[in-house]
DNA sequence: AGCCTGACTCAAA
DNA sequence: CTTTGAGCCAGGC
């Protein structure tokens, strides 16, 4: 488990199905880094894999804001989320409705 | 090691 | 509810 923090982040984010979202802090906390939300965001910025493999666009802020999407722009991100059936209103999402928390720890296969 | 940046978060005003 | 400010983590120079 001395794998890079990124690897774990990607594995966790990969678990988020279409129509559902998660937050940076949630992922960070799942990896035993409750204060590592920024590191998670940093990992997302790298985005070494295609969005099909790692749906970076399904990771939003803890307050329900869409967050950012690098050069692509937050509009693109919101658009993708809407296409998956997620209702985005004023750049915000209802976490109580779309938040995915049924994660399984990476590497436990 | 030190300093700066960034798809963040929380608390306070 | 919106706006500020400070805190935290990993990476690059």
CSV table of N, CA and C (backbone and C1' of nucleotides) in Angstrom, one decimal:
chain,number,residue,atom,x,y,z
A,1,UNK,N,0.8,-1.2,0.0
A,1,UNK,CA,0.0,0.0,0.0
A,1,UNK,C,0.9,1.3,0.0
A,2,UNK,N,2.1,1.1,-0.3
A,2,UNK,CA,2.9,2.2,-0.5
A,2,UNK,C,2.8,2.8,-1.9
A,3,UNK,N,1.7,2.5,-2.5
A,3,UNK,CA,1.4,3.0,-3.8
A,3,UNK,C,1.2,4.5,-3.8
A,4,UNK,N,1.4,5.2,-4.9
A,4,UNK,CA,1.3,6.6,-4.9
A,4,UNK,C,-0.2,7.0,-4.5
A,5,UNK,N,-0.3,8.1,-3.9
A,5,UNK,CA,-1.6,8.6,-3.5
A,5,UNK,C,-2.5,8.7,-4.7
A,6,UNK,N,-1.9,9.1,-5.8
A,6,UNK,CA,-2.7,9.2,-7.1
A,6,UNK,C,-3.3,7.9,-7.5
A,7,UNK,N,-2.5,6.9,-7.5
A,7,UNK,CA,-3.0,5.6,-7.9
A,7,UNK,C,-4.3,5.3,-7.2
A,8,UNK,N,-4.3,5.4,-5.9
A,8,UNK,CA,-5.4,5.1,-5.0
A,8,UNK,C,-6.6,6.1,-5.4
A,9,UNK,N,-6.3,7.3,-5.6
A,9,UNK,CA,-7.3,8.3,-5.9
A,9,UNK,C,-8.0,7.8,-7.2
A,10,UNK,N,-7.3,7.5,-8.2
A,10,UNK,CA,-7.8,7.0,-9.5
A,10,UNK,C,-8.7,5.8,-9.3
A,11,UNK,N,-8.2,4.9,-8.5
A,11,UNK,CA,-9.0,3.6,-8.3
A,11,UNK,C,-10.3,3.9,-7.7
A,12,UNK,N,-10.3,4.8,-6.7
A,12,UNK,CA,-11.5,5.2,-6.0
A,12,UNK,C,-12.5,5.9,-7.0
A,13,UNK,N,-12.0,6.9,-7.7
A,13,UNK,CA,-12.8,7.7,-8.6
A,13,UNK,C,-13.4,6.8,-9.6
A,14,UNK,N,-12.6,5.9,-10.1
A,14,UNK,CA,-13.1,4.9,-11.1
A,14,UNK,C,-14.3,4.2,-10.7
A,15,UNK,N,-14.5,4.1,-9.4
A,15,UNK,CA,-15.7,3.3,-8.9
A,15,UNK,C,-17.0,4.1,-9.0
A,16,UNK,N,-16.9,5.4,-9.2
A,16,UNK,CA,-18.1,6.2,-9.3
A,16,UNK,C,-18.9,5.9,-10.6
A,17,UNK,N,-20.1,5.4,-10.5
A,17,UNK,CA,-20.9,5.1,-11.7
A,17,UNK,C,-21.5,6.4,-12.3
A,18,UNK,N,-21.9,6.3,-13.6
A,18,UNK,CA,-22.6,7.4,-14.2
A,18,UNK,C,-23.8,7.8,-13.4
A,19,UNK,N,-24.1,9.1,-13.4
A,19,UNK,CA,-25.3,9.5,-12.7
A,19,UNK,C,-25.0,9.8,-11.2
A,20,UNK,N,-23.8,9.4,-10.8
A,20,UNK,CA,-23.5,9.7,-9.4
A,20,UNK,C,-22.2,10.5,-9.3
A,21,UNK,N,-22.0,11.1,-8.1
A,21,UNK,CA,-20.8,12.0,-8.0
A,21,UNK,C,-20.2,11.7,-6.6
A,22,UNK,N,-19.0,12.2,-6.4
A,22,UNK,CA,-18.3,12.2,-5.1
A,22,UNK,C,-17.6,13.5,-4.9
A,23,UNK,N,-17.0,13.6,-3.8
A,23,UNK,CA,-16.3,14.9,-3.5
A,23,UNK,C,-14.8,14.6,-3.2
A,24,UNK,N,-14.0,15.7,-3.4
A,24,UNK,CA,-12.5,15.5,-3.2
A,24,UNK,C,-12.3,15.1,-1.7
A,25,UNK,N,-13.0,15.7,-0.8
A,25,UNK,CA,-12.7,15.4,0.6
A,25,UNK,C,-13.1,14.0,0.9
A,26,UNK,N,-14.2,13.5,0.3
A,26,UNK,CA,-14.7,12.2,0.5
A,26,UNK,C,-13.6,11.2,0.1
A,27,UNK,N,-13.1,11.4,-1.1
A,27,UNK,CA,-12.0,10.5,-1.6
A,27,UNK,C,-10.8,10.5,-0.7
A,28,UNK,N,-10.4,11.8,-0.3
A,28,UNK,CA,-9.3,12.0,0.6
A,28,UNK,C,-9.5,11.2,1.9
A,29,UNK,N,-10.7,11.4,2.5
A,29,UNK,CA,-11.0,10.7,3.7
A,29,UNK,C,-10.9,9.2,3.6
A,30,UNK,N,-11.4,8.7,2.5
A,30,UNK,CA,-11.4,7.3,2.3
A,30,UNK,C,-10.0,6.7,2.2
A,31,UNK,N,-9.1,7.6,1.8
A,31,UNK,CA,-7.7,7.1,1.8
A,31,UNK,C,-6.9,7.5,3.0
A,32,UNK,N,-7.7,7.8,4.1
A,32,UNK,CA,-7.0,8.1,5.4
A,32,UNK,C,-6.3,9.4,5.3
A,33,UNK,N,-6.7,10.3,4.5
A,33,UNK,CA,-6.2,11.7,4.4
A,33,UNK,C,-7.3,12.7,4.5
A,34,UNK,N,-8.0,12.8,5.6
A,34,UNK,CA,-9.1,13.6,5.8
A,34,UNK,C,-8.9,15.1,5.4
A,35,UNK,N,-7.6,15.5,5.4
A,35,UNK,CA,-7.3,16.9,5.1
A,35,UNK,C,-6.6,17.0,3.7
A,36,UNK,N,-6.6,15.9,3.0
A,36,UNK,CA,-5.9,15.8,1.7
A,36,UNK,C,-6.8,16.1,0.5
A,37,UNK,N,-7.8,16.9,0.7
A,37,UNK,CA,-8.7,17.2,-0.4
A,37,UNK,C,-8.0,17.9,-1.5
A,38,UNK,N,-7.1,18.7,-1.2
A,38,UNK,CA,-6.3,19.5,-2.2
A,38,UNK,C,-5.4,18.5,-3.0
A,39,UNK,N,-4.8,17.6,-2.3
A,39,UNK,CA,-4.0,16.6,-3.0
A,39,UNK,C,-4.8,15.9,-4.0
A,40,UNK,N,-6.1,15.5,-3.6
A,40,UNK,CA,-6.9,14.8,-4.5
A,40,UNK,C,-7.2,15.7,-5.8
A,41,UNK,N,-7.5,16.9,-5.5
A,41,UNK,CA,-7.8,17.9,-6.6
A,41,UNK,C,-6.5,17.9,-7.5
A,42,UNK,N,-5.4,17.9,-6.9
A,42,UNK,CA,-4.2,18.0,-7.7
A,42,UNK,C,-4.0,16.7,-8.6
A,43,UNK,N,-4.4,15.6,-8.0
A,43,UNK,CA,-4.3,14.3,-8.7
A,43,UNK,C,-5.3,14.4,-9.9
A,44,UNK,N,-6.4,15.0,-9.7
A,44,UNK,CA,-7.4,15.1,-10.7
A,44,UNK,C,-6.9,15.9,-11.9
A,45,UNK,N,-6.2,17.0,-11.5
A,45,UNK,CA,-5.6,17.9,-12.5
A,45,UNK,C,-4.7,17.1,-13.5
A,46,UNK,N,-4.0,16.1,-12.9
A,46,UNK,CA,-3.1,15.3,-13.7
A,46,UNK,C,-3.9,14.6,-14.7
A,47,UNK,N,-4.9,13.8,-14.3
A,47,UNK,CA,-5.8,13.1,-15.1
A,47,UNK,C,-5.0,12.3,-16.2
A,48,UNK,N,-4.2,11.4,-15.8
A,48,UNK,CA,-3.4,10.6,-16.8
A,48,UNK,C,-4.2,9.6,-17.6
A,49,UNK,N,-5.4,9.3,-17.2
A,49,UNK,CA,-6.2,8.3,-17.9
A,49,UNK,C,-7.4,9.0,-18.5
A,50,UNK,N,-8.0,8.4,-19.6
A,50,UNK,CA,-9.2,8.9,-20.2
A,50,UNK,C,-10.3,9.0,-19.3
A,51,UNK,N,-11.2,10.0,-19.5
A,51,UNK,CA,-12.3,10.1,-18.6
A,51,UNK,C,-13.2,8.9,-18.5
A,52,UNK,N,-13.1,8.0,-19.5
A,52,UNK,CA,-13.9,6.8,-19.5
A,52,UNK,C,-13.4,5.9,-18.4
A,53,UNK,N,-12.1,5.9,-18.3
A,53,UNK,CA,-11.4,5.0,-17.3
A,53,UNK,C,-11.5,5.7,-15.9
A,54,UNK,N,-11.2,6.9,-15.8
A,54,UNK,CA,-11.3,7.7,-14.6
A,54,UNK,C,-12.2,8.9,-14.8
A,55,UNK,N,-13.4,8.8,-14.4
A,55,UNK,CA,-14.4,9.9,-14.5
A,55,UNK,C,-14.1,11.1,-13.6
A,56,UNK,N,-13.1,11.8,-14.0
A,56,UNK,CA,-12.7,13.0,-13.1
A,56,UNK,C,-13.8,14.0,-13.0
A,57,UNK,N,-14.7,14.0,-14.0
A,57,UNK,CA,-15.8,15.0,-14.0
A,57,UNK,C,-16.9,14.7,-13.0
A,58,UNK,N,-16.8,13.5,-12.4
A,58,UNK,CA,-17.8,13.1,-11.4
A,58,UNK,C,-17.3,13.5,-10.0
A,59,UNK,N,-16.2,14.1,-9.9
A,59,UNK,CA,-15.7,14.6,-8.6
A,59,UNK,C,-15.9,16.1,-8.4
A,60,UNK,N,-16.7,16.4,-7.4
A,60,UNK,CA,-17.1,17.8,-7.2
A,60,UNK,C,-16.7,18.2,-5.8
A,61,UNK,N,-17.0,19.5,-5.5
A,61,UNK,CA,-16.6,20.0,-4.1
A,61,UNK,C,-17.6,19.5,-3.1
A,62,UNK,N,-17.1,19.6,-1.8
A,62,UNK,CA,-17.9,19.1,-0.7
A,62,UNK,C,-19.2,19.9,-0.5
A,63,UNK,N,-19.2,21.2,-0.9
A,63,UNK,CA,-20.4,22.0,-0.7
A,63,UNK,C,-21.4,21.9,-1.8
A,64,UNK,N,-21.1,21.0,-2.8
A,64,UNK,CA,-22.0,20.8,-3.9
A,64,UNK,C,-21.7,21.5,-5.1
A,65,UNK,N,-20.7,22.4,-5.1
A,65,UNK,CA,-20.3,23.1,-6.3
A,65,UNK,C,-19.6,22.2,-7.3
A,66,UNK,N,-19.7,22.5,-8.5
A,66,UNK,CA,-19.2,21.6,-9.5
A,66,UNK,C,-17.6,21.6,-9.4
A,67,UNK,N,-17.1,22.7,-9.0
A,67,UNK,CA,-15.6,22.7,-8.9
A,67,UNK,C,-15.0,23.2,-10.2
A,68,UNK,N,-13.8,22.6,-10.6
A,68,UNK,CA,-13.2,23.1,-11.8
A,68,UNK,C,-13.0,21.9,-12.7
A,69,UNK,N,-12.5,22.2,-13.9
A,69,UNK,CA,-12.2,21.1,-14.9
A,69,UNK,C,-11.0,21.4,-15.8
A,70,UNK,N,-10.0,22.1,-15.2
A,70,UNK,CA,-8.8,22.4,-15.9
A,70,UNK,C,-9.1,23.3,-17.1
A,71,UNK,N,-8.4,23.0,-18.2
A,71,UNK,CA,-8.6,23.8,-19.4
A,71,UNK,C,-9.9,23.6,-20.1
A,72,UNK,N,-10.5,22.4,-19.9
A,72,UNK,CA,-11.8,22.1,-20.5
A,72,UNK,C,-12.9,23.0,-20.1
A,73,UNK,N,-12.7,23.5,-18.8
A,73,UNK,CA,-13.7,24.4,-18.3
A,73,UNK,C,-14.8,23.7,-17.5
A,74,UNK,N,-15.3,24.4,-16.5
A,74,UNK,CA,-16.4,23.9,-15.6
A,74,UNK,C,-17.7,23.7,-16.4
A,75,UNK,N,-17.9,24.4,-17.5
A,75,UNK,CA,-19.1,24.3,-18.2
A,75,UNK,C,-19.1,22.9,-18.9
A,76,UNK,N,-18.0,22.5,-19.4
A,76,UNK,CA,-17.9,21.1,-20.0
A,76,UNK,C,-18.2,20.1,-19.0
A,77,UNK,N,-17.6,20.3,-17.8
A,77,UNK,CA,-17.9,19.3,-16.7
A,77,UNK,C,-19.3,19.3,-16.3
A,78,UNK,N,-20.0,20.4,-16.2
A,78,UNK,CA,-21.4,20.4,-15.8
A,78,UNK,C,-22.2,19.8,-16.9
A,79,UNK,N,-21.8,20.0,-18.2
A,79,UNK,CA,-22.5,19.4,-19.3
A,79,UNK,C,-22.5,17.9,-19.3
A,80,UNK,N,-21.3,17.4,-19.0
A,80,UNK,CA,-21.1,15.9,-18.9
A,80,UNK,C,-22.0,15.4,-17.8
A,81,UNK,N,-22.0,16.1,-16.7
A,81,UNK,CA,-22.8,15.6,-15.5
A,81,UNK,C,-24.3,15.6,-15.9
A,82,UNK,N,-24.7,16.6,-16.5
A,82,UNK,CA,-26.1,16.7,-16.9
A,82,UNK,C,-26.5,15.6,-17.9
A,83,UNK,N,-25.6,15.3,-18.8
A,83,UNK,CA,-25.8,14.2,-19.7
A,83,UNK,C,-26.0,12.9,-19.0
A,84,UNK,N,-25.5,12.8,-17.8
A,84,UNK,CA,-25.6,11.5,-17.1
A,84,UNK,C,-26.9,11.5,-16.2
A,85,UNK,N,-27.7,12.6,-16.4
A,85,UNK,CA,-28.9,12.6,-15.6
A,85,UNK,C,-28.8,13.4,-14.3
A,86,UNK,N,-27.7,14.0,-14.1
A,86,UNK,CA,-27.5,14.8,-12.9
A,86,UNK,C,-28.0,16.2,-13.0
A,87,UNK,N,-28.9,16.6,-12.1
A,87,UNK,CA,-29.4,17.9,-12.2
A,87,UNK,C,-28.4,19.0,-11.7
A,88,UNK,N,-27.9,19.8,-12.6
A,88,UNK,CA,-27.0,20.8,-12.1
A,88,UNK,C,-27.7,22.2,-12.2
A,89,UNK,N,-27.8,22.8,-11.0
A,89,UNK,CA,-28.5,24.1,-10.9
A,89,UNK,C,-27.6,25.2,-10.4
A,90,UNK,N,-27.4,26.2,-11.1
A,90,UNK,CA,-26.6,27.3,-10.6
A,90,UNK,C,-25.2,26.8,-10.3
A,91,UNK,N,-24.7,25.9,-11.1
A,91,UNK,CA,-23.4,25.3,-10.8
A,91,UNK,C,-23.3,24.5,-9.6
A,92,UNK,N,-24.4,24.1,-9.1
A,92,UNK,CA,-24.4,23.3,-7.8
A,92,UNK,C,-25.2,22.0,-8.0
A,93,UNK,N,-24.8,21.0,-7.2
A,93,UNK,CA,-25.5,19.7,-7.3
A,93,UNK,C,-25.9,19.2,-6.0
A,94,UNK,N,-27.1,18.5,-5.9
A,94,UNK,CA,-27.6,18.1,-4.7
A,94,UNK,C,-26.9,16.8,-4.2
A,95,UNK,N,-26.0,17.0,-3.3
A,95,UNK,CA,-25.1,15.8,-2.9
A,95,UNK,C,-26.0,14.8,-2.2
A,96,UNK,N,-27.0,15.2,-1.5
A,96,UNK,CA,-27.8,14.2,-0.8
A,96,UNK,C,-28.5,13.3,-1.7
A,97,UNK,N,-28.5,13.6,-3.0
A,97,UNK,CA,-29.2,12.8,-4.0
A,97,UNK,C,-28.3,12.0,-4.9
A,98,UNK,N,-27.1,12.6,-5.2
A,98,UNK,CA,-26.2,12.0,-6.2
A,98,UNK,C,-24.9,11.5,-5.6
A,99,UNK,N,-24.7,11.8,-4.3
A,99,UNK,CA,-23.5,11.4,-3.7
A,99,UNK,C,-23.3,9.9,-3.6
A,100,UNK,N,-22.2,9.4,-4.2
A,100,UNK,CA,-21.9,7.9,-4.2
A,100,UNK,C,-20.9,7.6,-3.1
A,101,UNK,N,-21.3,6.7,-2.2
A,101,UNK,CA,-20.4,6.5,-1.1
A,101,UNK,C,-20.1,5.0,-0.9
A,102,UNK,N,-20.7,4.2,-1.8
A,102,UNK,CA,-20.4,2.7,-1.7
A,102,UNK,C,-19.1,2.3,-2.3
A,103,UNK,N,-18.0,2.9,-1.7
A,103,UNK,CA,-16.7,2.6,-2.2
A,103,UNK,C,-16.2,1.3,-1.6
A,104,UNK,N,-15.3,0.7,-2.4
A,104,UNK,CA,-14.5,-0.4,-1.8
A,104,UNK,C,-13.0,-0.1,-1.9
A,105,UNK,N,-12.3,-0.5,-0.8
A,105,UNK,CA,-10.9,-0.1,-0.8
A,105,UNK,C,-10.1,-0.7,-1.9
A,106,UNK,N,-9.4,0.2,-2.6
A,106,UNK,CA,-8.5,-0.2,-3.7
A,106,UNK,C,-7.4,-1.2,-3.3
A,107,UNK,N,-7.2,-2.2,-4.1
A,107,UNK,CA,-6.1,-3.1,-3.8
A,107,UNK,C,-6.6,-4.3,-2.9
A,108,UNK,N,-7.9,-4.3,-2.6
A,108,UNK,CA,-8.4,-5.3,-1.7
A,108,UNK,C,-8.9,-6.5,-2.6
A,109,UNK,N,-8.6,-6.5,-3.9
A,109,UNK,CA,-9.1,-7.5,-4.7
A,109,UNK,C,-8.4,-8.8,-4.3
B,1,DA,P,13.8,17.5,5.1
B,1,DA,O5',14.3,19.0,4.8
B,1,DA,C5',15.6,19.4,5.4
B,1,DA,C4',15.8,20.9,5.0
B,1,DA,C3',14.6,21.7,5.2
B,1,DA,O3',14.9,23.0,5.7
B,1,DA,C1',15.3,21.7,2.9
B,2,DG,P,13.6,23.9,6.1
B,2,DG,O5',13.4,24.8,4.8
B,2,DG,C5',14.4,25.7,4.4
B,2,DG,C4',14.0,26.6,3.3
B,2,DG,C3',12.6,27.2,3.5
B,2,DG,O3',12.5,28.5,3.1
B,2,DG,C1',12.6,25.9,1.5
B,3,DC,P,11.2,29.4,3.3
B,3,DC,O5',10.6,29.4,1.8
B,3,DC,C5',11.4,29.9,0.8
B,3,DC,C4',10.5,30.0,-0.5
B,3,DC,C3',9.1,30.4,-0.3
B,3,DC,O3',8.7,31.3,-1.3
B,3,DC,C1',9.1,28.3,-1.3
B,4,DC,P,7.2,32.0,-1.4
B,4,DC,O5',6.6,31.2,-2.6
B,4,DC,C5',7.3,31.1,-3.8
B,4,DC,C4',6.4,30.5,-4.9
B,4,DC,C3',4.9,30.9,-4.8
B,4,DC,O3',4.4,31.1,-6.1
B,4,DC,C1',5.1,28.5,-4.6
B,5,DT,P,2.9,31.6,-6.3
B,5,DT,O5',2.2,30.3,-6.8
B,5,DT,C5',2.7,29.6,-8.0
B,5,DT,C4',1.8,28.4,-8.2
B,5,DT,C3',0.3,28.6,-8.1
B,5,DT,O3',-0.3,28.1,-9.3
B,5,DT,C1',1.0,26.7,-6.9
B,6,DG,P,-1.8,28.5,-9.6
B,6,DG,O5',-2.6,27.2,-9.3
B,6,DG,C5',-2.2,26.0,-10.0
B,6,DG,C4',-3.0,24.8,-9.4
B,6,DG,C3',-4.5,25.1,-9.1
B,6,DG,O3',-5.3,24.1,-9.6
B,6,DG,C1',-3.4,24.3,-7.1
B,7,DA,P,-6.2,24.6,-11.0
B,7,DA,O5',-7.6,24.1,-10.7
B,7,DA,C5',-7.8,23.5,-9.5
B,7,DA,C4',-9.3,23.0,-9.3
B,7,DA,C3',-9.3,22.0,-8.2
B,7,DA,O3',-10.5,22.2,-7.5
B,7,DA,C1',-10.0,21.0,-10.2
B,8,DC,P,-10.7,23.3,-6.4
B,8,DC,O5',-10.2,22.4,-5.1
B,8,DC,C5',-10.4,21.0,-5.1
B,8,DC,C4',-10.6,20.6,-3.6
B,8,DC,C3',-11.9,21.0,-3.0
B,8,DC,O3',-12.3,20.0,-2.1
B,8,DC,C1',-10.1,22.0,-1.8
B,9,DT,P,-13.8,20.2,-1.4
B,9,DT,O5',-13.4,20.8,0.0
B,9,DT,C5',-12.4,20.1,0.8
B,9,DT,C4',-12.5,20.5,2.2
B,9,DT,C3',-13.9,20.9,2.7
B,9,DT,O3',-14.1,20.4,4.0
B,9,DT,C1',-12.4,22.7,3.0
B,10,DC,P,-15.5,20.4,4.7
B,10,DC,O5',-15.3,21.4,6.0
B,10,DC,C5',-14.1,21.3,6.7
B,10,DC,C4',-13.9,22.5,7.6
B,10,DC,C3',-15.2,23.0,8.2
B,10,DC,O3',-15.0,23.2,9.6
B,10,DC,C1',-14.1,24.8,7.0
B,11,DA,P,-16.3,23.6,10.5
B,11,DA,O5',-15.8,25.1,10.9
B,11,DA,C5',-14.5,25.4,11.3
B,11,DA,C4',-14.3,26.9,11.5
B,11,DA,C3',-15.5,27.5,12.2
B,11,DA,O3',-15.0,28.5,13.1
B,11,DA,C1',-15.2,28.6,10.1
B,12,DA,P,-16.1,29.3,14.1
B,12,DA,O5',-15.9,30.8,13.5
B,12,DA,C5',-14.6,31.3,13.3
B,12,DA,C4',-14.7,32.7,12.6
B,12,DA,C3',-15.8,33.6,13.2
B,12,DA,O3',-15.3,34.9,13.2
B,12,DA,C1',-16.1,33.2,10.9
B,13,DA,P,-16.1,36.0,14.0
B,13,DA,O5',-16.5,37.1,12.9
B,13,DA,C5',-15.5,37.6,12.0
B,13,DA,C4',-16.1,38.4,10.9
B,13,DA,C3',-17.3,39.3,11.4
B,13,DA,O3',-17.2,40.6,10.8
B,13,DA,C1',-18.0,37.9,9.7
C,1,DC,P,-28.6,28.8,1.8
C,1,DC,O5',-28.1,30.1,1.2
C,1,DC,C5',-29.0,31.1,0.6
C,1,DC,C4',-28.3,32.3,0.2
C,1,DC,C3',-26.9,32.0,-0.3
C,1,DC,O3',-26.6,32.8,-1.5
C,1,DC,C1',-26.7,33.4,1.6
C,2,DT,P,-25.3,32.4,-2.3
C,2,DT,O5',-24.3,33.5,-1.9
C,2,DT,C5',-24.7,34.9,-2.1
C,2,DT,C4',-23.6,35.8,-1.7
C,2,DT,C3',-22.2,35.5,-2.3
C,2,DT,O3',-21.6,36.7,-2.8
C,2,DT,C1',-22.0,35.5,0.1
C,3,DT,P,-20.2,36.6,-3.5
C,3,DT,O5',-19.2,37.0,-2.4
C,3,DT,C5',-19.4,38.2,-1.6
C,3,DT,C4',-18.3,38.4,-0.5
C,3,DT,C3',-16.9,38.1,-1.0
C,3,DT,O3',-16.1,39.1,-0.5
C,3,DT,C1',-17.4,36.8,0.9
C,4,DT,P,-14.6,39.3,-1.0
C,4,DT,O5',-13.6,39.1,0.2
C,4,DT,C5',-14.0,38.1,1.2
C,4,DT,C4',-13.2,38.3,2.5
C,4,DT,C3',-11.7,38.1,2.3
C,4,DT,O3',-10.9,38.8,3.2
C,4,DT,C1',-12.7,36.3,3.5
C,5,DG,P,-9.4,38.8,3.1
C,5,DG,O5',-9.0,37.7,4.1
C,5,DG,C5',-9.5,37.7,5.4
C,5,DG,C4',-9.0,36.5,6.2
C,5,DG,C3',-7.6,36.0,5.9
C,5,DG,O3',-6.9,35.8,7.1
C,5,DG,C1',-9.1,34.2,5.5
C,6,DA,P,-5.4,35.4,7.1
C,6,DA,O5',-5.4,33.9,7.6
C,6,DA,C5',-6.2,33.6,8.8
C,6,DA,C4',-6.2,32.1,9.0
C,6,DA,C3',-4.9,31.4,8.9
C,6,DA,O3',-4.8,30.4,9.9
C,6,DA,C1',-6.3,30.5,7.3
C,7,DG,P,-3.5,29.5,9.9
C,7,DG,O5',-4.0,28.1,9.4
C,7,DG,C5',-5.2,27.6,9.9
C,7,DG,C4',-5.4,26.2,9.3
C,7,DG,C3',-4.2,25.3,9.2
C,7,DG,O3',-4.4,24.0,9.6
C,7,DG,C1',-5.2,25.5,7.1
C,8,DC,P,-3.2,23.0,9.8
C,8,DC,O5',-3.7,21.8,8.9
C,8,DC,C5',-4.4,22.0,7.7
C,8,DC,C4',-4.4,20.7,6.8
C,8,DC,C3',-3.0,20.1,6.8
C,8,DC,O3',-3.1,18.7,6.5
C,8,DC,C1',-3.5,21.2,4.7
C,9,DC,P,-1.8,17.9,6.5
C,9,DC,O5',-1.7,17.3,5.0
C,9,DC,C5',-2.8,16.8,4.4
C,9,DC,C4',-2.5,16.5,3.0
C,9,DC,C3',-1.1,16.0,2.7
C,9,DC,O3',-1.1,14.9,1.8
C,9,DC,C1',-1.6,17.9,1.4
C,10,DA,P,0.3,14.1,1.6
C,10,DA,O5',0.7,14.5,0.1
C,10,DA,C5',-0.2,14.0,-0.9
C,10,DA,C4',0.3,14.5,-2.3
C,10,DA,C3',1.7,14.2,-2.6
C,10,DA,O3',1.9,13.7,-3.9
C,10,DA,C1',1.4,16.5,-2.7
C,11,DG,P,3.3,13.3,-4.5
C,11,DG,O5',3.6,14.6,-5.5
C,11,DG,C5',2.6,15.2,-6.1
C,11,DG,C4',3.1,16.2,-7.1
C,11,DG,C3',4.5,16.0,-7.7
C,11,DG,O3',4.5,16.4,-9.0
C,11,DG,C1',4.4,18.1,-6.5
C,12,DG,P,5.8,16.3,-9.9
C,12,DG,O5',6.4,17.8,-10.1
C,12,DG,C5',5.6,18.8,-10.7
C,12,DG,C4',6.3,20.1,-10.7
C,12,DG,C3',7.7,20.1,-11.2
C,12,DG,O3',8.0,21.2,-12.0
C,12,DG,C1',7.7,20.9,-9.0
C,13,DC,P,9.3,21.3,-12.9
C,13,DC,O5',10.1,22.6,-12.4
C,13,DC,C5',9.7,23.2,-11.2
C,13,DC,C4',10.5,24.4,-10.8
C,13,DC,C3',12.0,24.4,-11.3
C,13,DC,O3',12.5,25.7,-11.4
C,13,DC,C1',11.8,24.2,-8.9
